[in-house]
Coordinates of C-alpha atoms and ligand atoms in Angstrom, one line a residue:
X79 CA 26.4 -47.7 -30.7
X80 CA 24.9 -44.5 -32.4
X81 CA 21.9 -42.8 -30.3
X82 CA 18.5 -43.6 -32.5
X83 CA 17.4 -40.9 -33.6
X84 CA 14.0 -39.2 -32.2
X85 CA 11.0 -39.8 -33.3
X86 CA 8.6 -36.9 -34.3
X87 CA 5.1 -38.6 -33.7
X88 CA 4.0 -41.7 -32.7
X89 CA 1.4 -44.4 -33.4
X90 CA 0.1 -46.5 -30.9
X91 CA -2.3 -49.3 -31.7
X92 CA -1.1 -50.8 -35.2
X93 CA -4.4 -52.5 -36.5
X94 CA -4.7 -51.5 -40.2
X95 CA -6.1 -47.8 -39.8
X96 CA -2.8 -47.2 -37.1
X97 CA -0.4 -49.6 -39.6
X98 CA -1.4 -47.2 -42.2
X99 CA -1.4 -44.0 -40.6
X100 CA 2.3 -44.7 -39.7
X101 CA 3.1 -45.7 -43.3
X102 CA 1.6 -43.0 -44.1
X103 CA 3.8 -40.3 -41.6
X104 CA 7.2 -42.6 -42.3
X105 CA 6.6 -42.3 -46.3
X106 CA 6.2 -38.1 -45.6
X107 CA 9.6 -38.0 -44.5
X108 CA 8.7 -38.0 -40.5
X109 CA 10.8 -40.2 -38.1
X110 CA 7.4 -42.3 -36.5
X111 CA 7.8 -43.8 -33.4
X112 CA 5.6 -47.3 -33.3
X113 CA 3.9 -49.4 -30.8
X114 CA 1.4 -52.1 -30.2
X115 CA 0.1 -54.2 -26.9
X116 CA 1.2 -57.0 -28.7
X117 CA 4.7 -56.6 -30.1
X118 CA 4.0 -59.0 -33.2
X119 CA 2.4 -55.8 -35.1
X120 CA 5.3 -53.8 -34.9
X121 CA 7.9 -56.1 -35.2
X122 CA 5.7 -56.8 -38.4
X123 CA 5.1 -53.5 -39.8
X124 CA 9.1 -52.7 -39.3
X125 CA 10.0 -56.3 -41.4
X126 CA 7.5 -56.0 -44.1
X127 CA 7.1 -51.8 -44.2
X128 CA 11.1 -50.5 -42.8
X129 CA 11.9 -49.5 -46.0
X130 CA 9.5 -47.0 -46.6
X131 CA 11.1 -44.2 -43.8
X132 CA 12.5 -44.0 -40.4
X133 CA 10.7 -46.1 -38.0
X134 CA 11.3 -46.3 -34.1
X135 CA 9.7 -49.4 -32.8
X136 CA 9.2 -50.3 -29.4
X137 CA 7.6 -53.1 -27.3
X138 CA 6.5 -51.3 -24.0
X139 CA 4.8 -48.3 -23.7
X140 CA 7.4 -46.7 -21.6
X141 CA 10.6 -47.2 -24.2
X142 CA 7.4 -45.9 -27.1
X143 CA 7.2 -42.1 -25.1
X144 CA 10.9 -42.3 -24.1
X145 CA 11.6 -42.2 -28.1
X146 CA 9.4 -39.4 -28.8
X147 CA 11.0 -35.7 -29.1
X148 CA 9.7 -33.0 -26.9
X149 CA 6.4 -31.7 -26.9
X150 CA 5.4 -35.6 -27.4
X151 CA 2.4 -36.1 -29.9
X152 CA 1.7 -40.1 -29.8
X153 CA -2.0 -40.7 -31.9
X154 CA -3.9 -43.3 -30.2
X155 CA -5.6 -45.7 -32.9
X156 CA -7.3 -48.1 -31.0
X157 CA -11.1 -49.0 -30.5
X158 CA -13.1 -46.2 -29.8
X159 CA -14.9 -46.4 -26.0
X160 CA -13.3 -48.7 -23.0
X161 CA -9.6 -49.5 -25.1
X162 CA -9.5 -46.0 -25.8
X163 CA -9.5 -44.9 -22.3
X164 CA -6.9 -47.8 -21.2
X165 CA -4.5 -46.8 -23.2
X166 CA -4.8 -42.9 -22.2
X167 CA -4.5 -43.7 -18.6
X168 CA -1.5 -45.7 -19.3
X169 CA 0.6 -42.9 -21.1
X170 CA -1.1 -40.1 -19.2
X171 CA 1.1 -41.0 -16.2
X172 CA 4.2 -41.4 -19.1
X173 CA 3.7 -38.5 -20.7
X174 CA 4.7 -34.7 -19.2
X175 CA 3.3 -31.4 -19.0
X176 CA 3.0 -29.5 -23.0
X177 CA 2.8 -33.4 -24.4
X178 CA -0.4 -34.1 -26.9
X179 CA -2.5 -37.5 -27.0
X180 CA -4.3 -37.4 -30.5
X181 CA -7.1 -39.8 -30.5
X182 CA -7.8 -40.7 -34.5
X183 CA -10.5 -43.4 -34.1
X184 CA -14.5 -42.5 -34.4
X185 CA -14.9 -41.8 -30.8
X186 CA -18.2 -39.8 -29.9
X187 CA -17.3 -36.0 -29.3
X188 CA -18.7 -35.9 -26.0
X189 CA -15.9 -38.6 -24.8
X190 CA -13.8 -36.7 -26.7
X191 CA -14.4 -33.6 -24.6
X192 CA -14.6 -35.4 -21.3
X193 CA -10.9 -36.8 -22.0
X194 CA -9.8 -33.3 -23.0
X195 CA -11.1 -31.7 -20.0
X196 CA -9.5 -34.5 -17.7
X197 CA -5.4 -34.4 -19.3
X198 CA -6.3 -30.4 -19.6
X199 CA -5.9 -30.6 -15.6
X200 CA -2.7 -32.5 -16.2
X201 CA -0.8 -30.4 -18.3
X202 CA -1.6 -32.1 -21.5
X203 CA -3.1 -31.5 -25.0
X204 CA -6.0 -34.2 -25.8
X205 CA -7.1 -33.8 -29.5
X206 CA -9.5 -36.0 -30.8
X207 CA -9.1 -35.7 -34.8
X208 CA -11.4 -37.4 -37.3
X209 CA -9.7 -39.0 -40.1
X210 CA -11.7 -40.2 -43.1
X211 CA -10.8 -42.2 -46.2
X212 CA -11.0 -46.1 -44.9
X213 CA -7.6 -47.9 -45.1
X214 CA -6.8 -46.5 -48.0
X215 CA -6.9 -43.1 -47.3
X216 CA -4.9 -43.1 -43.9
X217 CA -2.2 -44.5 -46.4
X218 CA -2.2 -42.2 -49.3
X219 CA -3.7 -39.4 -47.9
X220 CA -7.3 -39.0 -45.6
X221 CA -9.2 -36.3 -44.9
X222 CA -8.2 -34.9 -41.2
X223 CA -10.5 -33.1 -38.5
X224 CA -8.4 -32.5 -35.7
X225 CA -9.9 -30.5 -32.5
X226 CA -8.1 -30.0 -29.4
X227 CA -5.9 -26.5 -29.0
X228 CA -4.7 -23.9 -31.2
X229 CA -1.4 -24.7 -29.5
X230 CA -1.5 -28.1 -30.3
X231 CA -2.4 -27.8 -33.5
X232 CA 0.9 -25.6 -34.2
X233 CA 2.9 -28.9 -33.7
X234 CA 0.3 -31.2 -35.3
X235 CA -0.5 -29.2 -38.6
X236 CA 2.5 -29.3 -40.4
X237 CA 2.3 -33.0 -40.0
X238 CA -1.1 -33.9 -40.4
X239 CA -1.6 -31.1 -44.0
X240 CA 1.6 -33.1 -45.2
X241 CA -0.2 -36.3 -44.6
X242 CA -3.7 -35.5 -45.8
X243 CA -5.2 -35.8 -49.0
X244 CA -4.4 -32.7 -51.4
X245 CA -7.0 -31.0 -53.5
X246 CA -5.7 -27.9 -56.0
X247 CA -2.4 -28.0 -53.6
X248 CA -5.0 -27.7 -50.6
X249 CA -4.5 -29.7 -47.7
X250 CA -7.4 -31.7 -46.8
X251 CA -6.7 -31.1 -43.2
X252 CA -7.5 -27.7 -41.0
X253 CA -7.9 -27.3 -37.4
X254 CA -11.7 -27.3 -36.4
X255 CA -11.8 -26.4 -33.5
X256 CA -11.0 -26.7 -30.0
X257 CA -12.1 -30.0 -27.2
X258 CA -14.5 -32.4 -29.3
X259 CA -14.8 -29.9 -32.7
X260 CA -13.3 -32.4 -34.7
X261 CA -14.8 -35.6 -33.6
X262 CA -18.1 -33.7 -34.0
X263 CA -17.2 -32.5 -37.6
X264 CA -16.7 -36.2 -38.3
X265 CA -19.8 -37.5 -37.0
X266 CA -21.4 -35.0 -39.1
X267 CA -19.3 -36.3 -42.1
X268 CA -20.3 -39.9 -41.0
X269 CA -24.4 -39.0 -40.7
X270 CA -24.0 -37.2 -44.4
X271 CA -22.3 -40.9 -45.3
X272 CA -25.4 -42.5 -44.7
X273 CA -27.8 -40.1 -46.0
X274 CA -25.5 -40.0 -49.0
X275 CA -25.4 -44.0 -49.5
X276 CA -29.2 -44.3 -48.5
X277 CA -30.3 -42.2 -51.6
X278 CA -27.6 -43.8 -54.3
X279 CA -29.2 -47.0 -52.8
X280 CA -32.6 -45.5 -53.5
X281 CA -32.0 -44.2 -57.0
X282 CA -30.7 -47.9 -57.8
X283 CA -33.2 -49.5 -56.2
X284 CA -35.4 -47.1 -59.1
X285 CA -34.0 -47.8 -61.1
X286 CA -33.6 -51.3 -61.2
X287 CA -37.5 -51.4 -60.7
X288 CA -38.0 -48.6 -63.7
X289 CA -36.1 -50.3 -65.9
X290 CA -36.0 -53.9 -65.5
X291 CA -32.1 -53.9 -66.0
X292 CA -28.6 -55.9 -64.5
X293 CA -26.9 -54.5 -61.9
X294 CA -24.1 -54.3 -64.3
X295 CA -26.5 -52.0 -66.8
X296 CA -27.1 -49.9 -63.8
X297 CA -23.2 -49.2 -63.3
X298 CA -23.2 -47.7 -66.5
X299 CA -25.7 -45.3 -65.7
X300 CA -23.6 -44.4 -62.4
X301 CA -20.4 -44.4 -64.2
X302 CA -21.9 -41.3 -66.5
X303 CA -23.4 -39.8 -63.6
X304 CA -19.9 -39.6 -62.1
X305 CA -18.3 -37.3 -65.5
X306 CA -21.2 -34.6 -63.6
X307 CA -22.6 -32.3 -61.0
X308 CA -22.8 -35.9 -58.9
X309 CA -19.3 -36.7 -59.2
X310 CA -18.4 -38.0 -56.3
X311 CA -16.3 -41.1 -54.4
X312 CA -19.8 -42.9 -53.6
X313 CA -21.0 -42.8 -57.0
X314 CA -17.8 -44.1 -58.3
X315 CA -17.5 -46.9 -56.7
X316 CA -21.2 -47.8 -56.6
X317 CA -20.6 -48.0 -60.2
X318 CA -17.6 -50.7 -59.2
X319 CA -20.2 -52.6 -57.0
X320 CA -23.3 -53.3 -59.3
X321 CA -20.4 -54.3 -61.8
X322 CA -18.6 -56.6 -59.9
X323 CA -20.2 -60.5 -60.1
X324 CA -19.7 -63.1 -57.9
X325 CA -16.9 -65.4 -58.3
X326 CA -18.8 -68.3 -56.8
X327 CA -22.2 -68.0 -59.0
X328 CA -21.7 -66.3 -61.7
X329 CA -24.5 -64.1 -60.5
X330 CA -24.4 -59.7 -59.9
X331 CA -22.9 -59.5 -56.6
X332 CA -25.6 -57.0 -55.2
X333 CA -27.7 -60.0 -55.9
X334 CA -26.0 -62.4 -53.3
X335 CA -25.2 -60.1 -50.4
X336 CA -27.9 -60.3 -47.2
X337 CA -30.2 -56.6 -47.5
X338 CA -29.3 -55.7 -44.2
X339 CA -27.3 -52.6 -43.9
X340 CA -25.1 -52.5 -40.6
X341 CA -23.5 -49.4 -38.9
X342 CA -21.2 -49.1 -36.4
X343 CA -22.7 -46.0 -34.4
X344 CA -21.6 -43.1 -36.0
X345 CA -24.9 -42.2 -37.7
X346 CA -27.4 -43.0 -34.5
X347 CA -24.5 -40.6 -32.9
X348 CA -25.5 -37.9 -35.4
X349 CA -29.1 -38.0 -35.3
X350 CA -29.1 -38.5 -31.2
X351 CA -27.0 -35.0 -31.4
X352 CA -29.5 -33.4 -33.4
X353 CA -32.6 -34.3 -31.2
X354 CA -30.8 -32.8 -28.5
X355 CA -29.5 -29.5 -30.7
X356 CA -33.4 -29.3 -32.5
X357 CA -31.9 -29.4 -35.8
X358 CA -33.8 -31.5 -38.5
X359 CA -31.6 -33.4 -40.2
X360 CA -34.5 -35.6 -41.2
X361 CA -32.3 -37.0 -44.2
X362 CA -29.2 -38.3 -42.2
X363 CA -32.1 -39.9 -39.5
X364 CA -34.2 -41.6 -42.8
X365 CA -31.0 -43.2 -44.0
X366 CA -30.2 -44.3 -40.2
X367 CA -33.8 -45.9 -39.8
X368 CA -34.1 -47.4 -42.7
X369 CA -30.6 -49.4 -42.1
X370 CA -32.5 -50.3 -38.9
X371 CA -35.5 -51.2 -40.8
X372 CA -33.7 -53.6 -43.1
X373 CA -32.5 -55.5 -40.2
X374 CA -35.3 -56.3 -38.7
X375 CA -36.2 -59.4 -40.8
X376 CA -38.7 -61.1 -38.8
X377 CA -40.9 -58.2 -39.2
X378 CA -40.1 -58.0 -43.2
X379 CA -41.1 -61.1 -43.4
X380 CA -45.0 -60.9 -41.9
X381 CA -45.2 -57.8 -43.7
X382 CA -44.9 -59.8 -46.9
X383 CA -46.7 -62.4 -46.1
X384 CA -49.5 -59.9 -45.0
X385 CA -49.9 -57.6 -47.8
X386 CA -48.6 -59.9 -51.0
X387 CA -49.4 -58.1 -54.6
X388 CA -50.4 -54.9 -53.2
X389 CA -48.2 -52.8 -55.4
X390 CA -48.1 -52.2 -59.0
X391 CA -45.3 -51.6 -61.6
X392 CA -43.1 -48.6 -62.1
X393 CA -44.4 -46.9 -65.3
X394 CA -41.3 -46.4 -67.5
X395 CA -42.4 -44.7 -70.5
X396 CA -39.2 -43.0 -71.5
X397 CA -36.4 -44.5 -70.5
X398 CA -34.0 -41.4 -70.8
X399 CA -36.3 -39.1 -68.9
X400 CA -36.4 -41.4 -66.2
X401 CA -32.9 -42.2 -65.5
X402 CA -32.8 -37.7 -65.9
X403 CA -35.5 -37.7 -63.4
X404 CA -34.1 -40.0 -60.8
X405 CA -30.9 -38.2 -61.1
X406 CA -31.7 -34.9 -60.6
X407 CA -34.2 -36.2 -57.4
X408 CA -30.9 -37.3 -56.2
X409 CA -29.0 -34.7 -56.6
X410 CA -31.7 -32.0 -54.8
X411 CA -32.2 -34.8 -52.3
X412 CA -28.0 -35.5 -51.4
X413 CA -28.4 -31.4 -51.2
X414 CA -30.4 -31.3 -48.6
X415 CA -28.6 -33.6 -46.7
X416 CA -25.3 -31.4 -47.0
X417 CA -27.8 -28.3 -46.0
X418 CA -29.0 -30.3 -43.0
X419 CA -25.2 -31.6 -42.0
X420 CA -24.1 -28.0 -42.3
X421 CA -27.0 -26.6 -40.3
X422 CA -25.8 -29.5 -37.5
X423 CA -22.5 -28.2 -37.3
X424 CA -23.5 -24.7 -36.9
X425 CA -25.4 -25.6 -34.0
X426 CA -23.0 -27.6 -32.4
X427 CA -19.9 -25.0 -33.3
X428 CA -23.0 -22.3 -31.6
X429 CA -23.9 -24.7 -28.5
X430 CA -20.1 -25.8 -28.0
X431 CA -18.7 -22.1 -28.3
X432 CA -16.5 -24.2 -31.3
X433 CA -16.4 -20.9 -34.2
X434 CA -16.1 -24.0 -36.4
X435 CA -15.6 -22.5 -40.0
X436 CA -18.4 -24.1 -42.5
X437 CA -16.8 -22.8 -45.6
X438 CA -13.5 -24.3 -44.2
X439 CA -14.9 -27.8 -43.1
X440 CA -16.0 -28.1 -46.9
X441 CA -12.4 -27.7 -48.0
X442 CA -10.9 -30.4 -46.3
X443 CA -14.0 -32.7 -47.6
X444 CA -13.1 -32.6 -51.1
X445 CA -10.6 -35.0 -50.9
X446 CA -9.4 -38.3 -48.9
X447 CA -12.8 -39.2 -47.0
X448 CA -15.7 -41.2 -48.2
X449 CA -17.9 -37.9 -48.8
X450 CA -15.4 -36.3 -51.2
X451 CA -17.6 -34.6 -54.4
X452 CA -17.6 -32.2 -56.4
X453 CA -19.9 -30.3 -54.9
X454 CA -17.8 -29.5 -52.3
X455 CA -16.2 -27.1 -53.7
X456 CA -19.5 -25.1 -54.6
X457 CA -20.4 -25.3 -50.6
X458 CA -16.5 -23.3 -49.7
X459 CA -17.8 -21.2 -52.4
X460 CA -21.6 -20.7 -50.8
X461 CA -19.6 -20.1 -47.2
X462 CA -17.1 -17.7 -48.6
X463 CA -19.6 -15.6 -49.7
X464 CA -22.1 -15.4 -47.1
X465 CA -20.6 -17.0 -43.9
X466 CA -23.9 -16.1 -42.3
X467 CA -25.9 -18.2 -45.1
X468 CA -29.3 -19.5 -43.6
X469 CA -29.1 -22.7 -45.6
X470 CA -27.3 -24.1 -48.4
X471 CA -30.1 -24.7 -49.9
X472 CA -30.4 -20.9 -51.0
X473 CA -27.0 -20.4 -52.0
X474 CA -27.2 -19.5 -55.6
X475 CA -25.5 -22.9 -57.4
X476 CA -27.4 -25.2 -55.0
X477 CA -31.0 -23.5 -55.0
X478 CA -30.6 -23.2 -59.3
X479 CA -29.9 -26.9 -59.0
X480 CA -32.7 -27.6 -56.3
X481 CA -35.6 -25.4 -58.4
X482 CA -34.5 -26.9 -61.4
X483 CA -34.8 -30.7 -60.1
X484 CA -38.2 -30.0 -58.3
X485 CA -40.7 -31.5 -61.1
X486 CA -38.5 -34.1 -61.5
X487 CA -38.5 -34.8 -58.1
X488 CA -42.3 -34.7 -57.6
X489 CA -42.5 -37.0 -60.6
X490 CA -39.9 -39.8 -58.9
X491 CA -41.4 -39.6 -55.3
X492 CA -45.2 -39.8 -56.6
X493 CA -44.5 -42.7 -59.2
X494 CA -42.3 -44.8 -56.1
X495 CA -45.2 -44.3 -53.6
X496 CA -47.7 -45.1 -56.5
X497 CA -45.6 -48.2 -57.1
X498 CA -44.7 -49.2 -53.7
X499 CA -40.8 -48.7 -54.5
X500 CA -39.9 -47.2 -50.6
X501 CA -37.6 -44.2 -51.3
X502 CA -37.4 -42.8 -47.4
X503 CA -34.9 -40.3 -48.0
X504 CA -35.9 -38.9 -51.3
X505 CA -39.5 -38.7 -49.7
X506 CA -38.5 -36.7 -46.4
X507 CA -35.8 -34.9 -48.6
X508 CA -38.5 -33.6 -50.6
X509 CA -40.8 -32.7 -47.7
X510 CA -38.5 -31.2 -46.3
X511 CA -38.1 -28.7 -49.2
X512 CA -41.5 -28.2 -48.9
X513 CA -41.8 -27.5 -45.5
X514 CA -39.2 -24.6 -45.3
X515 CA -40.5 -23.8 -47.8
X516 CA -44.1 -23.9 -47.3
X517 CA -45.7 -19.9 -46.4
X518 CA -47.9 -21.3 -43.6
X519 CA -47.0 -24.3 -41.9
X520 CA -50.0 -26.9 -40.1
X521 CA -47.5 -26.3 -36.8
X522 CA -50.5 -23.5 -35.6
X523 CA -52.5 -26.4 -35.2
X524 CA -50.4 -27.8 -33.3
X525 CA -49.9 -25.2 -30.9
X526 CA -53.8 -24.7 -30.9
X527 CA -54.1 -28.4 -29.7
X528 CA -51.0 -27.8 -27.4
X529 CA -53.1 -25.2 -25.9
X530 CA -56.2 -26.5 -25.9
X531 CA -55.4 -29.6 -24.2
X532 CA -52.6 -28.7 -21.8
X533 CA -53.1 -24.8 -21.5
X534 CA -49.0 -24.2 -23.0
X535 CA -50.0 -20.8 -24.9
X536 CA -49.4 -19.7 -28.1
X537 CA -48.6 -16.4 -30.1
X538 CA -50.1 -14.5 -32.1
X539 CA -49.6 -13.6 -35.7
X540 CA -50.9 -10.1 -35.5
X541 CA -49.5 -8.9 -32.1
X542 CA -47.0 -9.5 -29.7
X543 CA -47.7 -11.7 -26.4
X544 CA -48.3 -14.6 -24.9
X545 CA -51.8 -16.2 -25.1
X546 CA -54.2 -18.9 -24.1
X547 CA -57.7 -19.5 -24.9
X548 CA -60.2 -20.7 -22.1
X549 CA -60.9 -23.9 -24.1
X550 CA -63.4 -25.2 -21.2
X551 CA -64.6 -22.2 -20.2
X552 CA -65.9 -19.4 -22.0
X553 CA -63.2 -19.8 -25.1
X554 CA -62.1 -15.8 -24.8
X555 CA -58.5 -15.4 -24.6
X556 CA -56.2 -13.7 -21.7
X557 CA -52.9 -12.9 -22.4
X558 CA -50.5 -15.8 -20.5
Ligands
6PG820 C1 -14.7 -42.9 -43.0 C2 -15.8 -43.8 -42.6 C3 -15.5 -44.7 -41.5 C4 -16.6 -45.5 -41.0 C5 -17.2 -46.4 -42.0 C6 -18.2 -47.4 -41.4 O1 -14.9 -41.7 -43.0 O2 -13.6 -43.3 -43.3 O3 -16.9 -43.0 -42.2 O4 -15.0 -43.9 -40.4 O5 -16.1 -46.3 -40.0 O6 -17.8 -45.7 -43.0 O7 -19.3 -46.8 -40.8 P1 -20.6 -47.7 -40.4 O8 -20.1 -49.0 -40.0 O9 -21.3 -47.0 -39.3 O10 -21.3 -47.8 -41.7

């Protein structure tokens, strides 16, 4: 009988993200090895998918690695936490020396770098790689974020840029950087998700107030928004949702779904992160809360009951201006969320010793993942030219589009709170803006008060020091 033939990579854990991932690799002309704790999904994938490329399957772990060429890369796609770990520790003692374990799910990067550091001391490359793009994407191309070595990378990359999503012949797919890099770089990617579909929820929740209009009136409005500066996968298919009516009722389906957003962790993981880094990425952390905020129903409810009537109508006078309005607030506001994102993974790449590249991480985000726009191409371009850039927001194209959306965004965020239509993340967005923006900021109060009740010293504007005033004493000020 003729020796199979050795498989390149392998995929272990063939749920839909792994089944596809392995199509994916098999279609790209790679010999995949496959395996799964219960055989059924592999026998499966081979009888329904063979056809599509060279697949090795196997039904214990041990025949999976013994089919894999040397150095072994097997990607692990199995639930992040607990399962994750069960199924390293099983091919850890399986695997030898120069072998890689790529861990694809949305595991948190700190797990990430704890498992590196652990097969490090045996000899073996851990990279934990975000991949982005849903089901679809792992099968015709996502956006990949691998971390882990350089060394691992040089087996990995050719792989994973043939697999990825290509923009302009780019390959949506560079190495971020080394331990947990790319799992961070995809919590970042996951927090600008939310911020992203918080404000397109926003601006439809506008208007749909504003304009007293059908869902499926509204997709138009998206649908044109998409041929500009907000093109964008989100916007596109936000256009498909308000469009699509339910088969059962007859009735808009936005109109029979539940209004209370879920999350799987990803986004609490970003703003957590960003407490602890002291970055304000008040956008990302608005869109988190309010999915919080919409669950708790019990509390909606007295709410209503407790203040009925209180608010009065959006004032539409022209219609036009107002659907210009609400989309330039959403394109300044979805700016500063990229600004705050990028400013997170500065500060991670800074306290991580990552030397993640900014202008770099844009590239690979303009195609395959859920955050793909066209923007992204403008943020390469703001990187490229000033890798040192403060924040986005000042880059040329994005602070022309900002400044020219401000009145419009004043207008939008006055006439919601006037109206008692809750727009969080425009809101914060905008305050935000003007806090960076502001010359003198209300924070020397707060260090007055710091000082005054709890003696933690201040400085000066006019000369260098330490100070505290004697606030129960005499007031006169010593130097701390
Ligand atoms: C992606 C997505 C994906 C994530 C979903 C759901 O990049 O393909 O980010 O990884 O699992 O978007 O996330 P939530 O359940 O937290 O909304």
């Amino acid at each position: 009988m003729a020796e199979q033939a050795m498989a390149q990579i392998g995929v272990t854990g063939l749920a839909v993200m792994g089944r596809n991932l392995a199509r994916n690799l098999a279609r790209n002309g790679f010999t995949v090895a496959v395996h799964n704790r219960s055989p059924e999904r592999t026998r499966s994938l081979v009888a329904e998918h063979g056809g599509e490329g060279r697949f090795v399957p196997s039904e214990s772990m041990a025949d999976f690695v013994a089919s894999l060429e040397r150095p072994r890369a097997v990607i692990v796609m199995v639930k992040a936490g607990a399962p994750t770990d069960a199924v390293i520790d099983e091919l850890a003692v399986l695997l030898e020396p120069g072998d890689i374990v790529v861990d694809c799910g949305n595991a948190h990067f700190a797990d990430t770098r704890r498992r590196e550091e652990a097969l490090r001391e045996h000899g073996l490359h851990f990279v934990g790689t975000g991949v982005s793009g849903g089901e679809e994407g792992a099968l015709h191309g996502p956006s990949i974020m691998p971390g882990g070595s350089e060394e691992s990378y040089r087996k990995l990359g050719p792989i994973f840029e043939k697999i990825a999503a290509q923009v302009d012949g780019v390959p949506c797919c560079r190495h971020i950087g080394p331990d947990g890099a790319g799992h961070f770089v995809k919590m970042v990617h996951n927090g600008i998700e939310y911020a992203d579909m918080q404000l397109i929820a926003e601006a439809y929740d506008l208007l749909r107030a504003g304009l007293g209009a059908e869902p499926a009136e509204l997709a138009e409005i998206f649908r044109e928004w998409n041929r500009g500066e907000l093109e964008s996968f989100l916007i596109e298919i936000t256009a498909d949702v308000l469009a699509h009516t339910d088969a059962a009722t007859g009735r808009a389906f936005v109109d029979i779904v539940r209004d209370q957003a879920e999350q799987k962790g990803t986004g609490r993981w970003t703003v957590q992160s960003a407490l602890d880094l002291g970055v304000p990425i008040t956008g990302i952390a608005e869109a988190t809360f309010a999915r919080s905020l919409s669950g708790h129903a019990d509390q909606r409810e007295a709410a209503r009951r407790a203040f009925p009537d209180t608010d009065t109508k959006l004032q539409v006078e022209d219609r036009d201006a107002f659907v210009e309005d609400v989309r330039r607030a959403l394109l300044a506001s979805k700016i500063v969320a990229y600004a705050q994102g990028f400013d997170h993974i500065r500060a991670g790449s800074t306290e991580y010793d990552w030397d993640i590249d900014l202008g770099g991480t844009a590239t690979i985000w303009r195609g395959g993942c859920i955050i793909r726009a066209r923007f992204l191409d403008r943020i390469r371009e703001a990187y490229d030219a000033q890798p040192d850039l403060s924040t986005l927001l000042v880059a040329p194209y994005f602070a022309e589009s900002v400044a020219a959306g401000v009145p419009s965004w004043r207008r939008v965020v006055a006439e919601a709170a006037r109206a008692g239509v809750p727009t969080p993340a425009f809101s914060s967005s905008l305050a935000y803006f003007d806090a960076l923006r502001a010359e003198r900021l209300p924070a020397a109060l707060i260090q007055g008060l710091r000082d005054n009740f709890g003696a933690h010293t201040y400085h000066r504007v006019d000369r260098g020091g330490t100070f505290h005033t004697l606030w129960a004493g005499d007031r006169s000020e010593v130097e701390a």
